[in-house]
Short mmCIF file of C-alpha atoms in Angstrom, two decimals:
data_model
loop_
_atom_site.label_atom_id
_atom_site.label_comp_id
_atom_site.label_asym_id
_atom_site.label_seq_id
_atom_site.Cartn_x
_atom_site.Cartn_y
_atom_site.Cartn_z
CA ASN A 1 7.01 -26.16 -23.23
CA ALA A 2 10.85 -24.41 -22.29
CA GLY A 3 10.24 -20.91 -24.50
CA VAL A 4 13.07 -18.82 -22.63
CA THR A 5 15.70 -20.66 -20.21
CA GLN A 6 18.04 -18.59 -18.57
CA THR A 7 21.06 -20.04 -16.98
CA PRO A 8 22.61 -19.55 -14.10
CA LYS A 9 19.37 -18.28 -11.94
CA PHE A 10 22.12 -17.05 -9.19
CA ARG A 11 25.82 -15.26 -9.18
CA ILE A 12 28.45 -13.96 -7.03
CA LEU A 13 31.62 -12.62 -9.00
CA LYS A 14 34.00 -10.55 -7.72
CA ILE A 15 35.48 -7.35 -9.12
CA GLY A 16 37.36 -7.50 -12.84
CA GLN A 17 35.51 -12.00 -12.96
CA SER A 18 34.65 -13.02 -16.27
CA MET A 19 31.54 -14.71 -17.16
CA THR A 20 28.62 -16.00 -19.86
CA LEU A 21 25.28 -15.58 -18.96
CA GLN A 22 23.90 -18.29 -21.09
CA CYS A 23 19.86 -17.76 -23.11
CA ALA A 24 18.29 -20.25 -24.94
CA GLN A 25 15.09 -20.38 -26.68
CA ASP A 26 13.34 -23.15 -28.30
CA MET A 27 9.67 -20.95 -30.38
CA ASN A 28 12.88 -20.44 -33.12
CA HIS A 29 12.61 -16.53 -33.05
CA ASN A 30 14.09 -15.33 -34.97
CA TYR A 31 14.61 -12.00 -32.56
CA MET A 32 16.31 -12.25 -29.01
CA TYR A 33 16.54 -9.27 -26.01
CA TRP A 34 19.38 -8.67 -23.21
CA TYR A 35 18.31 -6.31 -20.76
CA ARG A 36 19.19 -5.88 -17.08
CA GLN A 37 16.80 -4.41 -14.30
CA ASP A 38 18.43 -2.58 -11.46
CA PRO A 39 16.24 -2.29 -8.58
CA GLY A 40 12.66 -0.16 -8.49
CA MET A 41 14.10 0.63 -12.23
CA GLY A 42 12.56 -0.31 -15.39
CA LEU A 43 13.93 -2.98 -17.86
CA LYS A 44 17.09 -0.94 -19.55
CA LEU A 45 18.20 -3.67 -23.16
CA ILE A 46 21.56 -4.18 -23.51
CA TYR A 47 22.13 -5.70 -26.66
CA TYR A 48 19.78 -6.86 -28.90
CA SER A 49 19.64 -9.93 -31.84
CA VAL A 50 16.98 -9.59 -35.24
CA GLY A 51 18.47 -13.51 -36.46
CA ALA A 52 22.06 -15.08 -36.12
CA GLY A 53 24.75 -13.73 -36.94
CA ILE A 54 23.57 -10.75 -36.51
CA THR A 55 23.86 -7.57 -32.95
CA ASP A 56 23.27 -4.62 -32.09
CA LYS A 57 23.86 -2.39 -29.21
CA GLY A 58 21.18 -1.31 -27.59
CA GLU A 59 21.10 1.34 -24.56
CA VAL A 60 24.05 0.60 -22.05
CA PRO A 61 25.87 -2.03 -24.15
CA ASN A 62 29.10 -1.50 -22.28
CA GLY A 63 30.72 -3.81 -20.37
CA TYR A 64 28.59 -6.53 -22.47
CA ASN A 65 29.28 -8.69 -25.24
CA VAL A 66 26.89 -10.56 -27.19
CA SER A 67 27.56 -13.04 -30.04
CA ARG A 68 24.82 -14.60 -31.54
CA SER A 69 25.28 -18.35 -33.80
CA THR A 70 21.80 -19.95 -33.75
CA THR A 71 18.52 -18.89 -34.13
CA GLU A 72 18.16 -20.14 -30.55
CA ASP A 73 21.03 -19.43 -28.43
CA PHE A 74 22.18 -15.70 -27.52
CA PRO A 75 24.75 -15.44 -24.56
CA LEU A 76 26.18 -12.26 -22.60
CA ARG A 77 29.28 -12.12 -21.05
CA LEU A 78 31.05 -9.83 -18.81
CA GLU A 79 34.48 -9.74 -19.28
CA LEU A 80 35.42 -7.16 -16.71
CA ALA A 81 32.85 -7.02 -14.04
CA ALA A 82 32.05 -4.15 -11.86
CA PRO A 83 29.58 -3.34 -9.44
CA SER A 84 28.09 -1.33 -11.41
CA GLN A 85 27.07 -4.57 -13.44
CA THR A 86 25.35 -5.79 -9.79
CA SER A 87 21.21 -5.82 -11.58
CA VAL A 88 19.29 -8.90 -12.07
CA TYR A 89 19.19 -9.86 -16.70
CA PHE A 90 16.59 -10.79 -18.24
CA CYS A 91 16.75 -12.19 -21.72
CA ALA A 92 13.59 -11.97 -24.06
CA SER A 93 12.42 -13.34 -28.10
CA SER A 94 10.09 -12.31 -30.24
CA ILE A 95 8.62 -13.62 -34.26
CA GLN A 96 9.10 -10.96 -37.07
CA GLY A 97 6.30 -9.79 -38.51
CA ALA A 98 4.51 -10.24 -35.23
CA PRO A 99 1.61 -7.01 -34.29
CA GLY A 100 3.77 -5.73 -31.94
CA ASN A 101 6.47 -7.57 -31.15
CA ILE A 102 5.27 -8.81 -28.06
CA GLN A 103 9.14 -10.22 -26.56
CA TYR A 104 8.89 -14.15 -23.92
CA PHE A 105 11.06 -12.93 -21.42
CA GLY A 106 12.80 -15.79 -19.26
CA ALA A 107 12.94 -16.53 -15.56
CA GLY A 108 16.54 -13.51 -14.85
CA THR A 109 20.01 -14.40 -13.58
CA ARG A 110 20.33 -12.56 -10.29
CA LEU A 111 23.75 -11.37 -10.37
CA SER A 112 25.66 -10.43 -7.90
CA VAL A 113 29.52 -8.23 -8.63
CA LEU A 114 31.98 -7.65 -4.66
CA GLY B 1 13.99 10.55 -26.16
CA GLU B 2 10.04 8.73 -26.36
CA SER B 3 9.68 7.45 -23.14
CA VAL B 4 6.44 5.41 -20.66
CA GLY B 5 5.83 6.54 -17.37
CA LEU B 6 3.31 5.83 -14.94
CA HIS B 7 1.24 7.61 -12.63
CA LEU B 8 0.99 5.72 -9.45
CA PRO B 9 4.75 3.46 -8.31
CA THR B 10 2.72 1.53 -6.06
CA LEU B 11 -1.25 0.48 -4.98
CA SER B 12 -2.92 -1.80 -2.95
CA VAL B 13 -5.81 -2.29 -2.89
CA GLN B 14 -8.17 -5.46 -1.28
CA GLU B 15 -8.94 -8.94 -1.84
CA GLY B 16 -12.01 -8.50 -4.33
CA ASP B 17 -12.17 -5.21 -5.45
CA ASN B 18 -11.23 -3.77 -9.19
CA SER B 19 -7.27 -2.75 -9.32
CA ILE B 20 -6.64 0.54 -11.94
CA ILE B 21 -3.14 0.51 -13.15
CA ASN B 22 -2.58 4.32 -16.02
CA CYS B 23 0.62 4.33 -17.98
CA ALA B 24 1.72 7.35 -20.06
CA TYR B 25 2.67 7.45 -23.07
CA SER B 26 4.78 9.89 -24.45
CA ASN B 27 5.19 8.77 -28.31
CA SER B 28 2.26 9.41 -30.91
CA ALA B 29 3.82 7.56 -33.42
CA SER B 30 3.89 5.06 -30.72
CA ASP B 31 1.43 1.41 -33.20
CA TYR B 32 0.92 -1.06 -30.40
CA PHE B 33 0.56 -1.44 -26.11
CA ILE B 34 1.43 -4.17 -23.98
CA TRP B 35 1.29 -4.82 -20.68
CA TYR B 36 3.50 -7.46 -18.30
CA LYS B 37 3.28 -8.46 -14.96
CA GLN B 38 6.38 -9.14 -12.89
CA GLU B 39 5.57 -11.77 -10.26
CA SER B 40 8.56 -11.09 -7.53
CA GLY B 41 11.23 -13.19 -8.52
CA LYS B 42 10.17 -14.39 -12.00
CA GLY B 43 10.48 -12.42 -15.34
CA PRO B 44 7.59 -10.22 -17.20
CA GLN B 45 5.25 -11.91 -17.95
CA PHE B 46 3.09 -10.83 -21.74
CA ILE B 47 -0.64 -10.47 -19.74
CA ILE B 48 -2.18 -7.81 -23.00
CA ASP B 49 -1.89 -6.06 -25.70
CA ILE B 50 -3.53 -3.26 -27.37
CA ARG B 51 -3.41 -2.14 -30.86
CA SER B 52 -3.75 2.43 -31.01
CA ASN B 53 -6.99 1.78 -33.65
CA MET B 54 -8.35 0.55 -30.71
CA ASP B 55 -9.71 2.23 -27.89
CA LYS B 56 -10.61 -0.72 -25.79
CA ARG B 57 -9.53 -4.76 -24.93
CA GLN B 58 -10.72 -7.04 -22.75
CA GLY B 59 -9.65 -10.50 -21.30
CA GLN B 60 -9.39 -12.70 -18.38
CA ARG B 61 -10.55 -10.19 -15.83
CA VAL B 62 -8.99 -7.90 -17.16
CA THR B 63 -9.88 -4.78 -19.48
CA VAL B 64 -6.87 -2.45 -21.45
CA LEU B 65 -8.13 1.10 -22.15
CA LEU B 66 -6.19 3.94 -24.47
CA ASN B 67 -6.81 7.79 -25.04
CA LYS B 68 -4.91 8.58 -27.29
CA THR B 69 -5.75 12.33 -27.38
CA VAL B 70 -4.58 12.34 -23.63
CA LYS B 71 -2.07 8.95 -24.62
CA HIS B 72 -2.60 7.27 -21.37
CA LEU B 73 -3.56 3.69 -21.43
CA SER B 74 -4.71 2.31 -17.99
CA LEU B 75 -5.41 -1.76 -17.31
CA GLN B 76 -8.46 -2.81 -15.00
CA ILE B 77 -8.38 -5.82 -13.32
CA ALA B 78 -11.32 -6.81 -11.92
CA ALA B 79 -12.30 -9.12 -8.49
CA THR B 80 -8.79 -8.79 -7.50
CA GLN B 81 -6.79 -12.01 -5.90
CA PRO B 82 -3.32 -12.18 -4.01
CA GLY B 83 -2.06 -13.75 -6.86
CA ASP B 84 -2.84 -10.28 -8.79
CA SER B 85 -0.05 -9.38 -5.99
CA ALA B 86 2.86 -7.81 -8.60
CA VAL B 87 4.66 -5.14 -10.52
CA TYR B 88 2.96 -3.98 -14.24
CA PHE B 89 4.45 -2.84 -16.47
CA CYS B 90 3.24 -0.70 -20.20
CA ALA B 91 5.89 -1.34 -22.80
CA GLU B 92 5.45 0.59 -26.00
CA ASN B 93 6.13 -0.79 -30.13
CA SER B 94 6.14 2.22 -32.44
CA GLY B 95 5.49 -0.43 -35.11
CA GLY B 96 5.86 -1.47 -37.96
CA SER B 97 9.63 -2.87 -38.40
CA ASN B 98 10.65 -1.63 -34.73
CA TYR B 99 11.03 -4.71 -32.66
CA LYS B 100 12.20 -2.75 -29.56
CA LEU B 101 9.89 -1.84 -27.11
CA THR B 102 10.15 0.63 -23.99
CA PHE B 103 8.81 0.42 -21.24
CA GLY B 104 7.64 1.61 -18.70
CA LYS B 105 9.32 2.03 -14.34
CA GLY B 106 6.30 -0.73 -13.13
CA THR B 107 3.64 -0.76 -10.76
CA LEU B 108 3.46 -2.51 -7.46
CA LEU B 109 0.09 -4.01 -6.99
CA THR B 110 -0.67 -6.07 -3.31
CA VAL B 111 -4.11 -7.00 -3.61
CA ASN B 112 -5.37 -7.73 0.68
CA PRO B 113 -6.38 -10.40 1.83
#
């Protein structure tokens, strides 16, 4: 079972560059999420989606954009990379109506902006 | 806003000992609590959950205890093994239509051989 797959695993960007972090899940989950994790800190929600065509902001959306054209894919876009966006990014998914909303995570994308 | 926190940021134990990782929560409306394990360089992995109408739930070598009176959650790992070394997060969900989780910062568990 693939679960949640994130690409790339690592990336170095220069300030001002753009990139898209890819996330795909094969569990037919309605809900998908993007988090960032800074060293020694907890997960902070960037954006989430409750289904194809529906997205909403989380705690820290500034500097990011998302789209959800299919159930499986939820890419995260950085338009003008800044050093403050250096972090580890995790994508997660969960199934609608599941007790407790247990989320399943990908392996992460480690991004450095220099 | 409401938040989930941890009493101890680091915990070091000897292989074979039992480990107890604590978590405090402040949202009395939280309906579910979840423990995740995050190994170095990997994403968080679901371990066990507990609903607010339960005091205790057991899994394989893990037990979660919930004390709603003092808003405290703990994860007990029996016979801790080197493979248990990781950061452990608690998360809370307020249930109903709330599909978001609030995560704590995590406790780093180190198991010494």
